[in-house]
Every structure is written in C-alpha cells, then in structure tokens.
C-alpha cells in the first residue's frame, strides 16, 4: 500500500502549482511546518510483549460521537480546489471509514449538502463543525443554527487565528482569492438564495484578535452541543479551557500555518495532557503521516488525532476513492503499529512506551 507521501506526489502532479502551494505551505520560513513531521522521527517506541491480541478494536468514542478509529479528518478549507467533488467526496469517504469529519467553516460546499452526502453512506454520520467566531455574533449564531440543523454533533472553535498567518508561498503566487465559481458556502447570508452564485451575498471570514473566553461562554450559552477549542499550545490555556467548561482541547499549530517557530504539537502534548488531567478529551493534529505517529500521540496522552493535508492529497489524487485510500492506509498502518506495540486498543498505549 502506498504511503501518504505518494498521494502527495500524485496530488502535486494534478494540482495547479499555486493551489498545491496553498495546501502544502506554512507560515513564513515553514519551520513549524517541517518540525511537526520531524519531531515524530526523533521519538522512539518501546513495545510491550506477550500481552496483545489477534482481535484489535481501534474504535473510540469522543464526546458522544463514535469513531471507528482514533484518526479524524481535521478541518481544511477549500476542498473544491483539490477536486471538483470537494467536500462531498471527503464526507462520503469519512462516512465510509466510520470516522469523524470536522467540517471547515471555510468549506466550498454548504454544510447541509455535506451532511446529505455523508447520510447517503451512513444514516448517522459523525460530523463536527469548525468555527471561526465572527465578531458579528448574530451572524455567528445563524451559522451555528445552520450547522446544528444540518446535524453536526460538536463545534470546534479555532482559537489560533487572531490574525491570519503570513503564508509566503501564497504571496509569491498571488493566491488570495478563490477562483471564479467557488465560494465559502457557509457564509452565504442566511435567507439568501444558495444557488444564486452572487459573490455579494457571501461574506468574508473575519479573523478577530478581540476574541476571549467570554466569547466561548457566549457560544456555550447558544448551543447544547459540545464546544471544543482548537489551537492550544500552552498548558495554562488548557487549564483555562477546562475551567471555562470547554468540552475538549485540540493541540494544534494549524499545520504550521499560523505562528511560525512554535513547537511541534507532539512536543507540547505531554504538558497539555498533564494540565488537562483527563478532565476532557485531548486531540492533536499536525504532521501525522504514519501509524507510528498515531501510536506516539496516543501514548503521550491524545485521545485521537486529526489529519489535514493527507486527506487533501487523497482528494486531489483520486476524489472520494483517494480519501478512502488514505484513511484505509492510515488505519492499517496504525493497527499494525498498535499490534507491534503490544496493544489491542488505543487506550493500551502508555507514555513509558515513547522515548526521546
Ligand atoms: C488547514 N487548517 C484549518 N484549520 C481550521 O481550523 N480551519 C480551517 O479552515 C483550516 N484550513 C486549512 C487549510 C489547509 C490547506 C491546511 C493544510 C490546514 C488546519 C488543520 O485543521 C490542521 O490543524 C492541520 O492541517 C494539521 O496538520 P497536517 O495534518 O496538515 O500536518
């Protein structure tokens, strides 16, 4: 079975170079982008012996949403840049894999249509919705209602983007707007005709450096669904998140696309897991490319991991089948690594099995 890198190579051949750079790139010197992957290569695994099982169970349940494996689809924008079927293909593949897809607010397909595509595959798909809280809270609430009505099961608020990171590849390519015909469909004004195709009806995503814990409390007051925050790197923020009633924490540096020179997520995971102390689930994304990466993250305290670019590469390489192939590959690779580590379930992995 090919590795994630081979899907990336195929995607690179197929994509417009500016679009490839948009997906592949990171902020500024891309130090964090590289570090996310490199950090895994510095960690060594210590297997346990004579305690595994031929019957392994990779499934987990996260905040009431079952997942067939602890590998989720991280939220990434603009899937129709990667493949004409866009998020519909991703959603069908995630549903077929029985895993959770965290739909980006910046999807190029409306959440209602994504949910309908997933429901063609499975009656009760595990869809979560990623939010950039908009300063216009009324508008934000309208998006929350839309996502709830579409059937999402949790909200993931991205908190690492007070301003947009500086992506120098995009600057060089002058890639700053979606091509004609593609829109951030979830930001079409509520009540407008969704098939209208008039840009004036689609709002831009606004990043706000003025967001604070009160906005998280506001969102919690507006929805009964679990609210996670994504983009935590400081242990004190993880403690504050638990204090403020957040349902889960995603350790993420946005795939190296926001603040450059922050550490690899795997390197801060132990301190965040310690700060959270099991009070809420801890998820992690960034640089996961192999089953051993998943094993290391789970051993060091993550309940599940997210994959961003690997899914995009699968999508660009082969649409729904490509995403399915990537998810199947990661599942098989993780299952094998788990078996080699002497585990039968993700929870069997422990911090003493990872050595620096
Ligand atoms: C992202 N990411 C992201 N995160 C988010 O909260 N909302 C979004 O719209 C996007 N969009 C997005 C686009 C692209 C092209 C990439 C590569 C990433 C970040 C994403 O959720 C995740 O944190 C990283 O992708 C994880 O790193 P890997 O798996 O790509 O290494």
XYZ file of C-alpha atoms and ligand atoms in Angstrom:
387
model
C 0.000 0.000 0.000
C 1.425 3.423 -0.914
C 2.427 5.864 1.809
C 0.880 9.300 2.315
C 3.921 10.804 0.540
C 2.928 9.026 -2.662
C -0.531 10.568 -2.569
C 1.136 13.929 -2.104
C 3.317 13.315 -5.167
C 0.256 12.463 -7.265
C -1.637 15.466 -5.910
C 1.264 17.717 -6.767
C 1.213 16.499 -10.381
C -2.517 17.092 -10.680
C -2.942 20.413 -8.915
C -2.371 23.911 -10.198
C 1.021 24.779 -8.599
C -0.460 27.762 -6.740
C -3.176 25.529 -5.291
C -0.651 22.854 -4.348
C 1.357 25.540 -2.549
C -1.777 26.777 -0.757
C -2.421 23.284 0.634
C 1.201 22.321 1.284
C 2.550 25.585 2.609
C 3.019 27.016 6.059
C 3.739 30.362 7.637
C 6.897 32.340 6.887
C 10.011 30.129 6.956
C 7.902 26.992 7.472
C 10.000 25.963 10.460
C 6.952 24.676 12.353
C 5.554 23.023 9.229
C 8.691 20.879 8.943
C 9.055 20.440 12.703
C 5.585 18.850 13.020
C 6.807 15.879 10.961
C 10.446 15.874 12.089
C 9.516 15.675 15.781
C 7.969 12.216 15.278
C 11.201 10.967 13.741
C 13.090 11.868 16.915
C 10.831 9.740 19.123
C 11.469 6.043 19.665
C 8.892 3.434 20.572
C 9.310 0.735 23.207
C 6.968 -2.178 22.502
C 5.386 -4.311 25.205
C 5.393 -8.053 24.563
C 3.132 -11.026 25.262
C 0.042 -9.005 26.017
C -1.529 -8.200 22.639
C -4.462 -9.775 20.850
C -5.424 -11.009 17.402
C -8.673 -9.144 17.860
C -7.856 -5.488 17.995
C -10.508 -2.822 18.466
C -9.496 0.563 17.130
C -12.781 2.288 17.896
C -13.146 5.217 20.265
C -15.993 7.434 21.372
C -15.375 11.165 21.547
C -17.926 13.366 23.309
C -20.734 11.035 22.344
C -19.633 10.589 18.726
C -18.384 7.082 17.917
C -15.428 6.747 15.580
C -14.110 3.521 14.070
C -10.553 4.679 14.743
C -8.777 7.459 16.656
C -7.856 9.177 13.374
C -10.184 12.028 12.393
C -10.429 14.313 9.396
C -9.069 17.686 10.541
C -10.862 20.755 9.202
C -9.277 22.083 5.999
C -10.654 24.773 3.735
C -11.491 24.813 0.032
C -11.776 21.128 -0.941
C -13.189 22.031 -4.350
C -9.769 23.471 -5.189
C -8.419 19.935 -4.763
C -11.168 18.061 -6.637
C -14.457 19.036 -8.311
C -16.415 16.866 -5.847
C -14.764 18.730 -2.987
C -16.176 18.250 0.492
C -18.886 15.893 -0.798
C -16.180 13.367 -1.672
C -14.375 13.878 1.644
C -17.602 13.487 3.610
C -18.543 10.267 1.809
C -15.088 8.806 2.396
C -15.072 9.770 6.083
C -18.550 8.281 6.479
C -17.452 5.080 4.751
C -14.441 4.901 7.089
C -16.755 5.439 10.045
C -14.627 8.282 11.293
C -15.380 11.845 12.333
C -15.040 14.628 9.789
C -14.544 18.082 11.248
C -16.023 20.247 8.508
C -14.236 23.558 7.995
C -16.369 26.671 8.200
C -14.379 27.662 5.081
C -15.703 24.717 3.061
C -16.535 25.311 -0.580
C -19.706 23.236 -0.144
C -22.587 24.125 2.164
C -22.803 22.153 5.408
C -26.323 20.953 4.509
C -25.029 19.401 1.275
C -22.020 17.852 3.037
C -24.308 16.273 5.636
C -26.629 14.944 2.929
C -23.676 13.324 1.116
C -22.458 11.663 4.323
C -26.008 10.415 5.017
C -26.075 8.648 1.660
C -23.335 6.435 3.104
C -24.419 6.063 6.711
C -27.618 7.170 8.475
C -25.891 8.897 11.376
C -22.533 10.300 10.215
C -20.068 11.778 12.702
C -19.800 15.353 11.519
C -18.363 18.115 13.671
C -18.194 21.760 12.599
C -15.183 24.055 12.879
C -15.986 27.673 13.641
C -14.106 30.910 13.371
C -16.192 33.010 15.756
C -17.196 36.076 13.779
C -17.269 39.471 15.504
C -20.843 39.745 14.218
C -22.273 37.409 16.843
C -25.735 37.393 15.312
C -24.233 36.085 12.082
C -22.141 33.581 14.022
C -25.285 32.366 15.760
C -27.017 31.953 12.413
C -24.145 29.739 11.217
C -24.318 27.744 14.456
C -28.055 27.147 13.908
C -27.428 26.150 10.302
C -24.793 23.619 11.318
C -26.982 22.256 14.131
C -29.922 21.870 11.766
C -27.662 20.021 9.342
C -26.957 17.529 12.145
C -23.418 18.265 13.330
C -22.571 16.802 16.738
C -19.960 19.237 18.103
C -18.381 22.619 17.458
C -14.641 23.102 17.230
C -13.679 26.741 17.703
C -10.331 27.603 16.165
C -8.509 29.950 18.531
C -5.057 30.148 16.947
C -6.037 32.695 14.318
C -6.402 36.176 15.896
C -4.946 37.304 12.575
C -4.126 35.204 9.535
C -0.630 33.700 9.412
C 1.636 35.020 6.718
C 1.950 32.371 4.004
C 4.794 33.446 1.798
C 4.077 30.865 -0.891
C 0.623 32.380 -1.337
C 2.160 35.853 -1.503
C 4.599 34.718 -4.172
C 1.805 33.072 -6.158
C -0.572 35.987 -5.540
C -3.094 33.394 -4.344
C -5.508 35.289 -2.137
C -8.951 34.563 -3.586
C -10.918 31.540 -4.627
C -11.227 31.144 -8.401
C -14.445 32.192 -10.086
C -17.368 29.956 -9.196
C -16.061 28.786 -5.816
C -17.357 30.309 -2.609
C -17.228 29.812 1.130
C -20.766 28.499 1.045
C -21.392 28.536 4.789
C -21.006 32.291 4.781
C -23.698 32.990 2.290
C -26.079 35.288 4.028
C -28.816 33.347 5.718
C -32.039 33.654 3.805
C -30.255 34.384 0.534
C -30.762 32.050 -2.361
C -27.934 29.488 -2.044
C -27.859 28.721 -5.740
C -27.660 32.376 -6.713
C -23.895 32.442 -7.158
C -23.636 36.157 -6.457
C -20.440 36.953 -4.547
C -22.014 39.946 -2.896
C -24.087 37.524 -0.849
C -21.102 35.634 0.534
C -19.382 37.210 3.497
C -15.633 37.029 4.032
C -14.325 35.203 7.076
C -13.168 37.796 9.590
C -10.310 36.946 11.936
C -10.553 38.800 15.228
C -7.813 39.374 17.786
C -10.512 40.576 20.178
C -11.913 37.124 20.961
C -11.671 36.000 24.579
C -13.079 33.432 26.995
C -16.363 35.385 27.204
C -16.986 34.510 23.557
C -16.546 30.841 24.392
C -19.049 31.255 27.235
C -21.375 33.029 24.776
C -21.163 30.119 22.321
C -21.775 27.597 25.107
C -24.916 29.536 26.032
C -26.132 29.313 22.419
C -25.750 25.574 21.843
C -26.260 22.340 23.702
C -23.581 20.653 21.608
C -20.063 20.124 22.968
C -17.702 23.042 22.294
C -14.024 22.213 21.777
C -11.225 24.686 21.203
C -8.558 24.065 18.583
C -5.116 25.592 18.575
C -3.957 25.238 22.176
C -0.185 25.062 22.742
C 0.224 26.496 26.262
C -0.562 24.316 29.284
C -2.115 27.262 31.136
C -4.581 27.771 28.278
C -5.504 24.096 28.503
C -6.187 24.590 32.232
C -8.265 27.691 31.488
C -10.196 25.784 28.835
C -11.212 23.152 31.369
C -12.044 25.903 33.876
C -14.300 27.579 31.287
C -16.236 24.404 30.612
C -14.796 23.588 27.231
C -15.653 20.005 26.229
C -12.333 19.188 24.609
C -8.980 20.621 23.617
C -7.259 20.234 20.249
C -3.484 20.614 20.465
C -2.733 22.202 17.111
C -0.475 24.746 15.443
C -2.738 24.848 12.382
C -0.347 22.623 10.475
C 2.394 25.250 10.781
C 0.282 27.862 9.005
C -0.193 30.434 11.754
C 2.676 31.429 14.093
C 5.945 30.128 12.699
C 8.580 28.708 15.080
C 6.069 27.297 17.579
C 6.990 23.737 18.605
C 5.720 20.574 17.008
C 2.388 19.623 18.543
C 3.738 16.227 19.653
C 6.387 18.025 21.722
C 3.878 20.067 23.771
C 1.320 17.262 24.056
C 2.695 15.799 27.327
C 2.436 19.106 29.214
C -1.052 19.783 27.864
C -2.243 16.280 28.691
C -0.870 16.765 32.224
C -2.638 20.134 32.575
C -5.963 18.704 31.396
C -5.509 15.702 33.669
C -8.162 13.624 31.941
C -10.917 16.189 32.640
C -11.818 16.408 28.932
C -10.613 14.682 25.767
C -7.358 15.901 24.249
C -6.987 15.757 20.470
C -3.902 16.579 18.452
C -3.151 17.369 14.827
C -0.108 18.310 12.777
C 2.383 16.110 10.974
C 0.611 12.763 11.374
C 1.658 10.722 8.338
C 2.141 7.156 9.635
C 0.688 4.687 12.071
C 3.665 5.075 14.369
C 2.919 8.822 14.577
C -0.596 7.990 15.772
C 0.768 5.499 18.308
C 3.180 8.113 19.699
C 0.455 10.746 20.039
C -1.943 8.354 21.785
C 0.817 7.071 24.072
C 1.684 10.647 25.077
C -1.881 11.489 26.025
C -4.029 12.215 22.967
C -7.445 10.546 22.752
C -7.413 10.900 18.971
C -5.516 12.669 16.205
C -6.552 14.673 13.162
C -5.078 14.567 9.681
C -5.244 17.618 7.434
C -3.034 17.513 4.370
C -3.066 13.701 3.909
C -6.811 13.903 3.293
C -6.355 16.760 0.829
C -3.698 14.743 -1.047
C -6.044 11.771 -1.262
C -8.817 14.011 -2.510
C -6.637 15.634 -5.169
C -5.201 12.275 -6.238
C -8.494 10.434 -6.560
C -11.590 12.149 -5.170
C -13.654 10.044 -2.807
C -11.655 6.893 -3.601
C -8.442 8.754 -2.903
C -9.622 9.956 0.502
C -10.851 6.442 1.286
C -7.456 5.036 0.301
C -5.639 7.469 2.602
C -7.932 6.735 5.543
C -7.647 2.965 4.944
C -3.884 3.265 4.721
C -3.634 5.192 7.993
C -5.984 2.732 9.699
C -3.981 -0.305 8.566
C -0.691 1.354 9.440
C -1.947 2.307 12.907
C -3.389 -1.161 13.514
C -0.065 -2.742 12.643
C 1.914 -0.345 14.840
C -0.518 -0.919 17.707
C -0.092 -4.678 17.378
C 3.684 -4.338 17.288
C 3.500 -2.251 20.469
C 1.544 -4.990 22.221
C -1.767 -3.134 22.274
C -5.263 -4.310 21.415
C -6.990 -0.958 21.905
C -5.845 2.663 21.511
C -6.097 3.152 25.292
C -3.464 0.443 25.876
C -0.667 2.778 24.778
C 1.198 4.486 27.632
C 3.770 7.314 27.922
C 6.542 4.942 29.037
C 6.431 3.427 25.537
C 7.863 6.588 23.996
C 11.481 7.586 24.443
C 13.295 10.652 23.218
C -5.972 23.984 7.474
N -6.349 24.050 8.804
C -7.546 24.650 9.139
N -7.941 24.696 10.432
C -9.111 25.254 10.778
O -9.449 25.275 11.955
N -9.936 25.765 9.816
C -9.619 25.755 8.505
O -10.378 26.229 7.661
C -8.364 25.208 8.135
N -7.968 25.196 6.835
C -6.798 24.570 6.488
C -6.442 24.502 5.155
C -5.308 23.809 4.774
C -4.953 23.724 3.313
C -4.497 23.197 5.756
C -3.264 22.412 5.371
C -4.829 23.287 7.075
C -5.535 23.390 9.850
C -5.944 21.932 10.020
O -7.175 21.821 10.687
C -4.925 21.150 10.863
O -4.653 21.844 12.045
C -3.623 20.872 10.126
O -3.851 20.647 8.765
C -2.947 19.649 10.723
O -1.709 19.450 10.151
P -1.431 18.381 8.958
O -2.198 17.123 9.264
O -1.893 19.061 7.697
O 0.036 18.228 9.034
